[in-house]
Amino acid sequence: MRLLVTGGCGFIGSNFVRWVLANHPEDEILNLDKLTYAGNPENLREIATYPGYGFQKGDISNSEDVAEAFSWSPDAVVNFAAETHVDRSIASPEAFVTTDVLGTYRLLEQARQREIRFLQISTDEVYGSIEQGSFNEESPLQPNSPYSASKAGADLLVRSYVRTYGLDAVIVRSSNNYGPFQYPEKVIPLFLTNLIEGRKVPLYGEGKNVRDWLYVQDNCRAIDTVLRQGVRGEVYNIGGGHELTNVALTDAILEAMEAGRDSIQFVPDRLGHDLRYSVDTSKIKSLGWEPEHDFQAGLRETAAWYKAHEDWWRPLKSGEFRRYYLEKYGDI
Ligand SMILES: NC(=O)c1ccc[n+]([C@@H]2O[C@H](COP(=O)([O-])OP(=O)(O)OC[C@H]3O[C@@H](n4cnc5c(N)ncnc54)[C@H](O)[C@@H]3O)[C@@H](O)[C@H]2O)c1
């Protein structure tokens, strides 16, 4: 299969590219990535010269860049490209609308003309917050941040292309991912790298928010399952089955790093912070997928990876990131 992967230099995208090339050596991949602050070619350094892999620097919201990528004649598109950080969407939403909504539209238009499979990488955040129970794929979309609203907008466009034009599209909505190559603004790598640097970890509000944690490798296998077996027009939730309050997550990180609770610095809560996300994953399990990584083991592996890859994350935490961090949390 010839796969056009967008955002393949980001966290999940780069893990997915590596996963596909290892598990489907007959496949070829073209990676279209704008290389924003979150996109890092280093994430794919070891496969950059692999014969089945190609890279195009380009923006999914730019119709010429998208047309050039589609002239490679892919059999399918997997759209990871997005602005992804909720806090940044609260501070400046425009890039989220441009990439996550307009960018998805540009890709859909090309996919429709070429009648190829389209896999949209969405998020459990589109359902909004739920105090008890779990959302299934029929639950209404009630996004609460500019990030999740942009992702929901993209999901609805995908749905409309299925209903209106008969596009062969599927959507996956996963919970929070963790693992190697995650940009250190996200909570797990931020906390791990702060502890390595001898800093405190900034915990929002009272730390009562609940998130489900999914090891990125498990997500890559789930995405691949839906790409190859998912039914046209269907949505599939993906979750790790490891729900934790942010305090419990922080305790697990402190334990993995052999640090004490005196390393916690409580900071003002995120605006409109959703209390709990939870998805029912029985539908994807009916395709034969199950998460394989136990959370404690996955977290230990992730901690070991960040300890062994300071050369990867230290440059990312300097410059623009350092200014962003200081403005947000102060010098902690
Ligand atoms: N990380 C998670 O926990 C999580 C959970 C659920 C869903 N998702 C979704 O998975 C996808 C990937 O998330 P991630 O955490 O790997 O993101 P990331 O921020 O690590 O990477 C995003 C990638 O997209 C690229 N990109 C951004 N704007 C672009 C544009 N206009 N054109 C082309 N490339 C562009 C960036 O350069 C980067 O390589 C996103 O769609 C996100 O909404 C992520």
mmCIF file of C-alpha atoms and ligand atoms in Angstrom:
data_model
loop_
_atom_site.group_PDB
_atom_site.id
_atom_site.type_symbol
_atom_site.label_atom_id
_atom_site.label_comp_id
_atom_site.label_asym_id
_atom_site.label_seq_id
_atom_site.Cartn_x
_atom_site.Cartn_y
_atom_site.Cartn_z
ATOM 1 C CA MET A 1 0.000 0.000 0.000
ATOM 2 C CA ARG A 2 1.197 3.566 -0.741
ATOM 3 C CA LEU A 3 0.380 5.615 2.344
ATOM 4 C CA LEU A 4 0.342 9.381 2.567
ATOM 5 C CA VAL A 5 0.949 10.159 6.240
ATOM 6 C CA THR A 6 0.572 13.762 7.363
ATOM 7 C CA GLY A 7 2.251 15.035 10.531
ATOM 8 C CA GLY A 8 4.611 12.057 10.483
ATOM 9 C CA CYS A 9 7.367 14.038 12.228
ATOM 10 C CA GLY A 10 5.244 14.503 15.359
ATOM 11 C CA PHE A 11 4.895 12.186 18.321
ATOM 12 C CA ILE A 12 2.269 9.639 17.241
ATOM 13 C CA GLY A 13 2.925 10.090 13.511
ATOM 14 C CA SER A 14 6.626 9.225 13.807
ATOM 15 C CA ASN A 15 5.866 6.176 15.951
ATOM 16 C CA PHE A 16 3.265 5.128 13.365
ATOM 17 C CA VAL A 17 5.618 5.550 10.386
ATOM 18 C CA ARG A 18 8.223 3.406 12.154
ATOM 19 C CA TRP A 19 5.572 0.852 13.107
ATOM 20 C CA VAL A 20 4.230 0.503 9.539
ATOM 21 C CA LEU A 21 7.663 0.185 7.952
ATOM 22 C CA ALA A 22 8.592 -2.508 10.509
ATOM 23 C CA ASN A 23 5.327 -4.454 10.253
ATOM 24 C CA HIS A 24 4.417 -3.955 6.575
ATOM 25 C CA PRO A 25 7.774 -3.772 4.791
ATOM 26 C CA GLU A 26 5.951 -3.924 1.436
ATOM 27 C CA ASP A 27 4.245 -0.559 2.165
ATOM 28 C CA GLU A 28 5.611 2.796 1.033
ATOM 29 C CA ILE A 29 5.125 6.041 2.940
ATOM 30 C CA LEU A 30 5.212 9.694 1.939
ATOM 31 C CA ASN A 31 5.308 11.924 5.023
ATOM 32 C CA LEU A 32 3.877 15.432 4.502
ATOM 33 C CA ASP A 33 4.807 17.617 7.459
ATOM 34 C CA LYS A 34 5.060 21.385 7.951
ATOM 35 C CA LEU A 35 7.703 20.941 10.668
ATOM 36 C CA THR A 36 6.091 23.251 13.203
ATOM 37 C CA TYR A 37 7.680 23.539 16.659
ATOM 38 C CA ALA A 38 6.171 20.075 17.349
ATOM 39 C CA GLY A 39 7.521 18.405 14.201
ATOM 40 C CA ASN A 40 11.032 17.040 14.432
ATOM 41 C CA PRO A 41 12.803 15.191 11.590
ATOM 42 C CA GLU A 42 15.102 13.709 14.276
ATOM 43 C CA ASN A 43 12.151 11.525 15.278
ATOM 44 C CA LEU A 44 12.643 9.545 12.059
ATOM 45 C CA ARG A 45 16.399 9.905 11.584
ATOM 46 C CA GLU A 46 17.083 6.167 11.390
ATOM 47 C CA ILE A 47 14.564 5.610 8.578
ATOM 48 C CA ALA A 48 15.182 8.836 6.612
ATOM 49 C CA THR A 49 17.119 6.940 3.921
ATOM 50 C CA TYR A 50 14.885 3.852 3.921
ATOM 51 C CA PRO A 51 13.870 3.136 0.277
ATOM 52 C CA GLY A 52 10.138 2.907 1.060
ATOM 53 C CA TYR A 53 10.079 6.266 2.838
ATOM 54 C CA GLY A 54 9.857 9.796 1.440
ATOM 55 C CA PHE A 55 9.439 13.213 3.035
ATOM 56 C CA GLN A 56 7.795 16.407 1.763
ATOM 57 C CA LYS A 57 7.925 19.580 3.812
ATOM 58 C CA GLY A 58 4.511 21.146 3.367
ATOM 59 C CA ASP A 59 1.380 22.510 4.966
ATOM 60 C CA ILE A 60 -1.912 20.595 4.840
ATOM 61 C CA SER A 61 -3.823 23.883 4.743
ATOM 62 C CA ASN A 62 -1.980 24.879 1.537
ATOM 63 C CA SER A 63 -3.745 23.460 -1.519
ATOM 64 C CA GLU A 64 -0.559 23.417 -3.650
ATOM 65 C CA ASP A 65 1.407 21.460 -1.043
ATOM 66 C CA VAL A 66 -1.472 19.012 -0.724
ATOM 67 C CA ALA A 67 -1.833 18.606 -4.513
ATOM 68 C CA GLU A 68 1.901 17.894 -4.793
ATOM 69 C CA ALA A 69 1.667 15.186 -2.128
ATOM 70 C CA PHE A 70 -1.321 13.556 -3.838
ATOM 71 C CA SER A 71 0.503 13.558 -7.191
ATOM 72 C CA TRP A 72 2.528 10.705 -5.612
ATOM 73 C CA SER A 73 -0.732 8.676 -6.076
ATOM 74 C CA PRO A 74 -1.292 7.288 -2.574
ATOM 75 C CA ASP A 75 -3.745 4.444 -1.925
ATOM 76 C CA ALA A 76 -4.696 5.919 1.452
ATOM 77 C CA VAL A 77 -4.179 8.977 3.677
ATOM 78 C CA VAL A 78 -3.637 8.946 7.428
ATOM 79 C CA ASN A 79 -4.085 12.465 8.789
ATOM 80 C CA PHE A 80 -2.104 13.024 11.995
ATOM 81 C CA ALA A 81 -1.167 16.633 11.156
ATOM 82 C CA ALA A 82 -2.677 19.014 13.666
ATOM 83 C CA GLU A 83 -2.021 21.685 16.198
ATOM 84 C CA THR A 84 -2.401 19.568 19.317
ATOM 85 C CA HIS A 85 -1.722 21.426 22.540
ATOM 86 C CA VAL A 86 -4.898 22.480 24.384
ATOM 87 C CA ASP A 87 -3.130 25.269 26.317
ATOM 88 C CA ARG A 88 -1.819 26.810 23.095
ATOM 89 C CA SER A 89 -5.327 26.633 21.598
ATOM 90 C CA ILE A 90 -6.650 28.648 24.539
ATOM 91 C CA ALA A 91 -3.950 31.312 24.066
ATOM 92 C CA SER A 92 -4.174 31.497 20.236
ATOM 93 C CA PRO A 93 -6.851 29.423 18.495
ATOM 94 C CA GLU A 94 -6.297 30.546 14.889
ATOM 95 C CA ALA A 95 -3.626 28.016 13.919
ATOM 96 C CA PHE A 96 -5.929 25.276 15.231
ATOM 97 C CA VAL A 97 -8.769 26.282 12.941
ATOM 98 C CA THR A 98 -6.394 26.674 9.998
ATOM 99 C CA THR A 99 -4.611 23.351 10.334
ATOM 100 C CA ASP A 100 -7.138 21.115 12.044
ATOM 101 C CA VAL A 101 -10.221 22.245 10.101
ATOM 102 C CA LEU A 102 -9.057 23.848 6.827
ATOM 103 C CA GLY A 103 -6.139 21.414 6.511
ATOM 104 C CA THR A 104 -8.437 18.419 6.893
ATOM 105 C CA TYR A 105 -10.761 19.910 4.268
ATOM 106 C CA ARG A 106 -7.862 20.276 1.782
ATOM 107 C CA LEU A 107 -6.923 16.623 2.249
ATOM 108 C CA LEU A 108 -10.537 15.463 1.989
ATOM 109 C CA GLU A 109 -10.971 17.297 -1.314
ATOM 110 C CA GLN A 110 -8.000 15.497 -2.871
ATOM 111 C CA ALA A 111 -9.019 12.134 -1.393
ATOM 112 C CA ARG A 112 -12.518 12.551 -2.792
ATOM 113 C CA GLN A 113 -11.256 13.315 -6.296
ATOM 114 C CA ARG A 114 -8.969 10.281 -6.221
ATOM 115 C CA GLU A 115 -11.468 8.004 -4.407
ATOM 116 C CA ILE A 116 -8.978 6.720 -1.841
ATOM 117 C CA ARG A 117 -9.261 5.654 1.793
ATOM 118 C CA PHE A 118 -9.024 8.454 4.369
ATOM 119 C CA LEU A 119 -8.218 7.848 8.025
ATOM 120 C CA GLN A 120 -8.757 10.829 10.306
ATOM 121 C CA ILE A 121 -6.818 10.810 13.590
ATOM 122 C CA SER A 122 -9.182 12.417 16.069
ATOM 123 C CA THR A 123 -9.353 12.532 19.843
ATOM 124 C CA ASP A 124 -11.612 11.498 22.729
ATOM 125 C CA GLU A 125 -11.713 15.214 23.645
ATOM 126 C CA VAL A 126 -14.365 15.821 20.954
ATOM 127 C CA TYR A 127 -16.964 14.195 23.236
ATOM 128 C CA GLY A 128 -16.273 16.619 26.088
ATOM 129 C CA SER A 129 -16.253 15.718 29.758
ATOM 130 C CA ILE A 130 -18.184 12.866 31.411
ATOM 131 C CA GLU A 131 -18.473 12.362 35.185
ATOM 132 C CA GLN A 132 -19.514 8.695 35.131
ATOM 133 C CA GLY A 133 -19.561 5.961 32.501
ATOM 134 C CA SER A 134 -17.915 6.229 29.081
ATOM 135 C CA PHE A 135 -18.684 7.757 25.702
ATOM 136 C CA ASN A 136 -19.317 5.423 22.801
ATOM 137 C CA GLU A 137 -19.021 6.298 19.110
ATOM 138 C CA GLU A 138 -22.668 7.409 18.945
ATOM 139 C CA SER A 139 -22.291 9.947 21.778
ATOM 140 C CA PRO A 140 -22.834 13.583 20.785
ATOM 141 C CA LEU A 141 -19.806 15.791 20.182
ATOM 142 C CA GLN A 142 -19.523 18.442 22.910
ATOM 143 C CA PRO A 143 -16.009 19.847 22.618
ATOM 144 C CA ASN A 144 -14.992 22.473 25.165
ATOM 145 C CA SER A 145 -11.608 23.857 24.059
ATOM 146 C CA PRO A 146 -10.654 25.498 20.755
ATOM 147 C CA TYR A 147 -8.437 22.429 20.155
ATOM 148 C CA SER A 148 -11.215 19.879 20.646
ATOM 149 C CA ALA A 149 -13.707 22.073 18.763
ATOM 150 C CA SER A 150 -11.339 22.199 15.766
ATOM 151 C CA LYS A 151 -10.896 18.428 15.887
ATOM 152 C CA ALA A 152 -14.679 17.977 16.140
ATOM 153 C CA GLY A 153 -15.126 20.302 13.153
ATOM 154 C CA ALA A 154 -12.746 18.097 11.161
ATOM 155 C CA ASP A 155 -14.624 14.943 12.231
ATOM 156 C CA LEU A 156 -17.897 16.432 11.019
ATOM 157 C CA LEU A 157 -16.332 17.357 7.680
ATOM 158 C CA VAL A 158 -15.097 13.773 7.326
ATOM 159 C CA ARG A 159 -18.581 12.499 8.140
ATOM 160 C CA SER A 160 -20.079 14.814 5.522
ATOM 161 C CA TYR A 161 -17.653 13.580 2.845
ATOM 162 C CA VAL A 162 -18.736 10.011 3.559
ATOM 163 C CA ARG A 163 -22.450 10.842 3.434
ATOM 164 C CA THR A 164 -22.325 13.338 0.566
ATOM 165 C CA TYR A 165 -19.628 11.990 -1.743
ATOM 166 C CA GLY A 166 -19.331 8.376 -0.585
ATOM 167 C CA LEU A 167 -15.694 8.883 0.495
ATOM 168 C CA ASP A 168 -14.132 5.761 2.005
ATOM 169 C CA ALA A 169 -13.260 7.462 5.296
ATOM 170 C CA VAL A 170 -12.904 6.230 8.876
ATOM 171 C CA ILE A 171 -12.177 8.091 12.110
ATOM 172 C CA VAL A 172 -10.278 7.024 15.234
ATOM 173 C CA ARG A 173 -10.720 8.830 18.558
ATOM 174 C CA SER A 174 -8.047 7.917 21.050
ATOM 175 C CA SER A 175 -7.381 8.844 24.642
ATOM 176 C CA ASN A 176 -4.135 10.437 25.875
ATOM 177 C CA ASN A 177 -1.016 8.827 24.425
ATOM 178 C CA TYR A 178 2.374 8.529 26.088
ATOM 179 C CA GLY A 179 5.709 7.029 25.069
ATOM 180 C CA PRO A 180 8.961 7.923 23.276
ATOM 181 C CA PHE A 181 9.300 11.057 21.088
ATOM 182 C CA GLN A 182 6.494 13.052 22.750
ATOM 183 C CA TYR A 183 7.212 16.788 22.704
ATOM 184 C CA PRO A 184 8.052 17.879 26.259
ATOM 185 C CA GLU A 185 5.163 20.357 26.612
ATOM 186 C CA LYS A 186 2.754 17.441 27.260
ATOM 187 C CA VAL A 187 2.327 16.328 30.862
ATOM 188 C CA ILE A 188 4.213 13.002 31.014
ATOM 189 C CA PRO A 189 7.365 14.103 29.151
ATOM 190 C CA LEU A 190 7.217 17.534 30.821
ATOM 191 C CA PHE A 191 7.179 15.971 34.278
ATOM 192 C CA LEU A 192 9.810 13.321 33.450
ATOM 193 C CA THR A 193 12.226 15.834 31.933
ATOM 194 C CA ASN A 194 11.626 18.413 34.685
ATOM 195 C CA LEU A 195 12.560 15.783 37.276
ATOM 196 C CA ILE A 196 15.699 14.864 35.305
ATOM 197 C CA GLU A 197 16.577 18.583 35.263
ATOM 198 C CA GLY A 198 16.037 18.818 39.028
ATOM 199 C CA ARG A 199 12.933 20.992 38.646
ATOM 200 C CA LYS A 200 9.477 20.689 40.191
ATOM 201 C CA VAL A 201 6.454 19.438 38.268
ATOM 202 C CA PRO A 202 3.594 21.944 37.680
ATOM 203 C CA LEU A 203 0.289 20.274 38.550
ATOM 204 C CA TYR A 204 -2.930 22.019 37.487
ATOM 205 C CA GLY A 205 -5.585 22.958 40.062
ATOM 206 C CA GLU A 206 -6.118 20.222 42.600
ATOM 207 C CA GLY A 207 -5.036 17.473 40.197
ATOM 208 C CA LYS A 208 -8.471 15.851 40.228
ATOM 209 C CA ASN A 209 -8.932 15.698 36.453
ATOM 210 C CA VAL A 210 -9.117 12.156 35.098
ATOM 211 C CA ARG A 211 -7.532 10.957 31.857
ATOM 212 C CA ASP A 212 -7.151 7.524 30.262
ATOM 213 C CA TRP A 213 -3.578 6.638 29.244
ATOM 214 C CA LEU A 214 -2.698 4.703 26.097
ATOM 215 C CA TYR A 215 0.825 3.591 25.187
ATOM 216 C CA VAL A 216 1.675 5.003 21.763
ATOM 217 C CA GLN A 217 2.653 1.598 20.342
ATOM 218 C CA ASP A 218 -0.774 0.233 21.257
ATOM 219 C CA ASN A 219 -2.342 3.207 19.493
ATOM 220 C CA CYS A 220 -0.214 2.655 16.361
ATOM 221 C CA ARG A 221 -1.423 -0.958 16.198
ATOM 222 C CA ALA A 222 -5.020 0.201 16.668
ATOM 223 C CA ILE A 223 -4.700 2.847 13.934
ATOM 224 C CA ASP A 224 -3.211 0.258 11.580
ATOM 225 C CA THR A 225 -6.074 -2.139 12.374
ATOM 226 C CA VAL A 226 -8.666 0.519 11.523
ATOM 227 C CA LEU A 227 -6.762 1.582 8.399
ATOM 228 C CA ARG A 228 -6.878 -1.960 7.025
ATOM 229 C CA GLN A 229 -10.116 -3.359 8.538
ATOM 230 C CA GLY A 230 -12.256 -0.370 9.533
ATOM 231 C CA VAL A 231 -15.662 -0.107 7.891
ATOM 232 C CA ARG A 232 -16.321 2.944 5.693
ATOM 233 C CA GLY A 233 -18.003 5.788 7.575
ATOM 234 C CA GLU A 234 -17.386 4.256 11.022
ATOM 235 C CA VAL A 235 -15.760 5.844 14.062
ATOM 236 C CA TYR A 236 -13.574 3.778 16.436
ATOM 237 C CA ASN A 237 -12.677 4.824 19.983
ATOM 238 C CA ILE A 238 -9.231 3.748 21.224
ATOM 239 C CA GLY A 239 -8.269 3.702 24.901
ATOM 240 C CA GLY A 240 -5.700 2.120 27.173
ATOM 241 C CA GLY A 241 -8.107 1.224 29.976
ATOM 242 C CA HIS A 242 -5.902 3.057 32.513
ATOM 243 C CA GLU A 243 -7.848 5.976 33.942
ATOM 244 C CA LEU A 244 -5.967 8.066 36.484
ATOM 245 C CA THR A 245 -6.476 11.374 38.247
ATOM 246 C CA ASN A 246 -3.650 13.785 37.501
ATOM 247 C CA VAL A 247 -2.511 13.406 41.124
ATOM 248 C CA ALA A 248 -2.318 9.604 40.731
ATOM 249 C CA LEU A 249 -0.481 10.065 37.411
ATOM 250 C CA THR A 250 1.973 12.434 39.107
ATOM 251 C CA ASP A 251 2.543 9.946 41.936
ATOM 252 C CA ALA A 252 3.274 7.210 39.369
ATOM 253 C CA ILE A 253 5.768 9.491 37.594
ATOM 254 C CA LEU A 254 7.424 10.456 40.885
ATOM 255 C CA GLU A 255 7.723 6.779 41.790
ATOM 256 C CA ALA A 256 9.199 5.876 38.379
ATOM 257 C CA MET A 257 11.729 8.685 38.838
ATOM 258 C CA GLU A 258 12.370 7.965 42.532
ATOM 259 C CA ALA A 259 11.317 11.503 43.492
ATOM 260 C CA GLY A 260 9.197 12.712 46.422
ATOM 261 C CA ARG A 261 5.963 14.695 46.635
ATOM 262 C CA ASP A 262 7.973 17.800 47.532
ATOM 263 C CA SER A 263 8.656 17.946 43.764
ATOM 264 C CA ILE A 264 5.007 18.902 43.115
ATOM 265 C CA GLN A 265 4.204 22.577 42.528
ATOM 266 C CA PHE A 266 0.454 23.214 42.269
ATOM 267 C CA VAL A 267 -0.323 25.878 39.625
ATOM 268 C CA PRO A 268 -3.593 27.637 38.629
ATOM 269 C CA ASP A 269 -5.939 25.362 36.699
ATOM 270 C CA ARG A 270 -6.317 25.404 32.899
ATOM 271 C CA LEU A 271 -9.323 27.491 31.759
ATOM 272 C CA GLY A 272 -12.392 25.325 31.128
ATOM 273 C CA HIS A 273 -10.431 22.214 32.146
ATOM 274 C CA ASP A 274 -12.552 19.123 31.359
ATOM 275 C CA LEU A 275 -12.884 16.964 34.475
ATOM 276 C CA ARG A 276 -12.884 13.494 32.963
ATOM 277 C CA TYR A 277 -12.539 11.836 29.565
ATOM 278 C CA SER A 278 -13.556 8.222 29.132
ATOM 279 C CA VAL A 279 -14.261 6.147 26.044
ATOM 280 C CA ASP A 280 -15.923 2.773 25.547
ATOM 281 C CA THR A 281 -13.551 0.745 23.359
ATOM 282 C CA SER A 282 -15.677 -2.356 22.714
ATOM 283 C CA LYS A 283 -16.063 -1.504 19.016
ATOM 284 C CA ILE A 284 -12.353 -1.585 18.172
ATOM 285 C CA LYS A 285 -11.955 -4.654 20.381
ATOM 286 C CA SER A 286 -14.431 -6.410 18.066
ATOM 287 C CA LEU A 287 -11.775 -5.969 15.316
ATOM 288 C CA GLY A 288 -9.410 -8.047 17.472
ATOM 289 C CA TRP A 289 -7.410 -5.182 19.014
ATOM 290 C CA GLU A 290 -6.522 -4.995 22.706
ATOM 291 C CA PRO A 291 -4.016 -2.728 24.458
ATOM 292 C CA GLU A 292 -0.937 -4.778 25.338
ATOM 293 C CA HIS A 293 1.026 -2.393 27.538
ATOM 294 C CA ASP A 294 0.475 -2.325 31.242
ATOM 295 C CA PHE A 295 0.588 1.331 32.396
ATOM 296 C CA GLN A 296 3.298 0.931 35.061
ATOM 297 C CA ALA A 297 5.574 -0.948 32.649
ATOM 298 C CA GLY A 298 4.887 1.524 29.818
ATOM 299 C CA LEU A 299 5.642 4.453 32.115
ATOM 300 C CA ARG A 300 8.907 2.844 33.283
ATOM 301 C CA GLU A 301 9.909 2.278 29.619
ATOM 302 C CA THR A 302 9.025 5.889 28.810
ATOM 303 C CA ALA A 303 10.999 7.217 31.804
ATOM 304 C CA ALA A 304 13.990 5.105 30.729
ATOM 305 C CA TRP A 305 13.698 6.477 27.183
ATOM 306 C CA TYR A 306 13.709 10.123 28.336
ATOM 307 C CA LYS A 307 16.667 9.406 30.665
ATOM 308 C CA ALA A 308 18.590 7.893 27.731
ATOM 309 C CA HIS A 309 17.658 10.603 25.205
ATOM 310 C CA GLU A 310 18.585 13.913 26.820
ATOM 311 C CA ASP A 311 20.226 14.884 23.517
ATOM 312 C CA TRP A 312 16.758 14.647 21.909
ATOM 313 C CA TRP A 313 14.703 16.673 24.404
ATOM 314 C CA ARG A 314 17.150 19.194 25.895
ATOM 315 C CA PRO A 315 17.288 21.334 22.705
ATOM 316 C CA LEU A 316 13.462 21.234 22.530
ATOM 317 C CA LYS A 317 13.172 22.703 26.038
ATOM 318 C CA SER A 318 15.343 25.728 25.248
ATOM 319 C CA GLY A 319 14.588 28.840 23.163
ATOM 320 C CA GLU A 320 10.893 29.411 22.383
ATOM 321 C CA PHE A 321 9.799 26.600 24.680
ATOM 322 C CA ARG A 322 11.699 28.039 27.643
ATOM 323 C CA ARG A 323 10.053 31.455 27.129
ATOM 324 C CA TYR A 324 6.630 29.782 26.849
ATOM 325 C CA TYR A 325 7.295 27.737 29.986
ATOM 326 C CA LEU A 326 8.515 30.695 32.082
ATOM 327 C CA GLU A 327 5.481 32.766 31.089
ATOM 328 C CA LYS A 328 3.156 29.919 32.018
ATOM 329 C CA TYR A 329 4.628 28.459 35.193
ATOM 330 C CA GLY A 330 7.438 30.814 36.251
ATOM 331 C CA ASP A 331 10.909 29.507 37.049
ATOM 332 C CA ILE A 332 9.978 26.208 38.711
HETATM 333 N N1 LIG B 1 -0.965 13.026 21.703
HETATM 334 C C1 LIG B 1 -2.133 12.566 22.130
HETATM 335 O O1 LIG B 1 -2.263 12.160 23.293
HETATM 336 C C2 LIG B 1 -3.320 12.501 21.192
HETATM 337 C C3 LIG B 1 -4.501 11.900 21.657
HETATM 338 C C4 LIG B 1 -5.591 11.804 20.781
HETATM 339 C C5 LIG B 1 -5.480 12.294 19.496
HETATM 340 N N2 LIG B 1 -4.339 12.878 19.075
HETATM 341 C C6 LIG B 1 -4.257 13.346 17.686
HETATM 342 O O2 LIG B 1 -3.208 12.635 17.072
HETATM 343 C C7 LIG B 1 -2.576 13.447 16.076
HETATM 344 C C8 LIG B 1 -1.092 13.508 16.345
HETATM 345 O O3 LIG B 1 -0.862 14.021 17.663
HETATM 346 P P1 LIG B 1 0.616 14.198 18.224
HETATM 347 O O4 LIG B 1 0.517 14.210 19.695
HETATM 348 O O5 LIG B 1 1.518 13.251 17.543
HETATM 349 O O6 LIG B 1 0.927 15.676 17.706
HETATM 350 P P2 LIG B 1 2.276 16.501 17.651
HETATM 351 O O7 LIG B 1 1.933 17.886 18.085
HETATM 352 O O8 LIG B 1 3.386 15.774 18.343
HETATM 353 O O9 LIG B 1 2.646 16.495 16.098
HETATM 354 C C9 LIG B 1 1.881 17.173 15.143
HETATM 355 C C10 LIG B 1 2.620 17.069 13.812
HETATM 356 O O10 LIG B 1 1.822 17.712 12.817
HETATM 357 C C11 LIG B 1 2.669 18.600 12.070
HETATM 358 N N3 LIG B 1 1.838 19.705 11.580
HETATM 359 C C12 LIG B 1 1.231 20.674 12.314
HETATM 360 N N4 LIG B 1 0.566 21.521 11.522
HETATM 361 C C13 LIG B 1 0.757 21.073 10.248
HETATM 362 C C14 LIG B 1 0.319 21.527 8.980
HETATM 363 N N5 LIG B 1 -0.443 22.627 8.851
HETATM 364 N N6 LIG B 1 0.679 20.824 7.883
HETATM 365 C C15 LIG B 1 1.455 19.716 7.994
HETATM 366 N N7 LIG B 1 1.929 19.259 9.164
HETATM 367 C C16 LIG B 1 1.570 19.932 10.277
HETATM 368 C C17 LIG B 1 3.734 19.045 13.042
HETATM 369 O O11 LIG B 1 4.890 19.555 12.397
HETATM 370 C C18 LIG B 1 3.999 17.756 13.808
HETATM 371 O O12 LIG B 1 4.937 16.946 13.148
HETATM 372 C C19 LIG B 1 -3.264 14.804 16.153
HETATM 373 O O13 LIG B 1 -4.224 14.869 15.123
HETATM 374 C C20 LIG B 1 -3.942 14.812 17.503
HETATM 375 O O14 LIG B 1 -5.102 15.605 17.492
HETATM 376 C C21 LIG B 1 -3.252 13.004 19.897
#
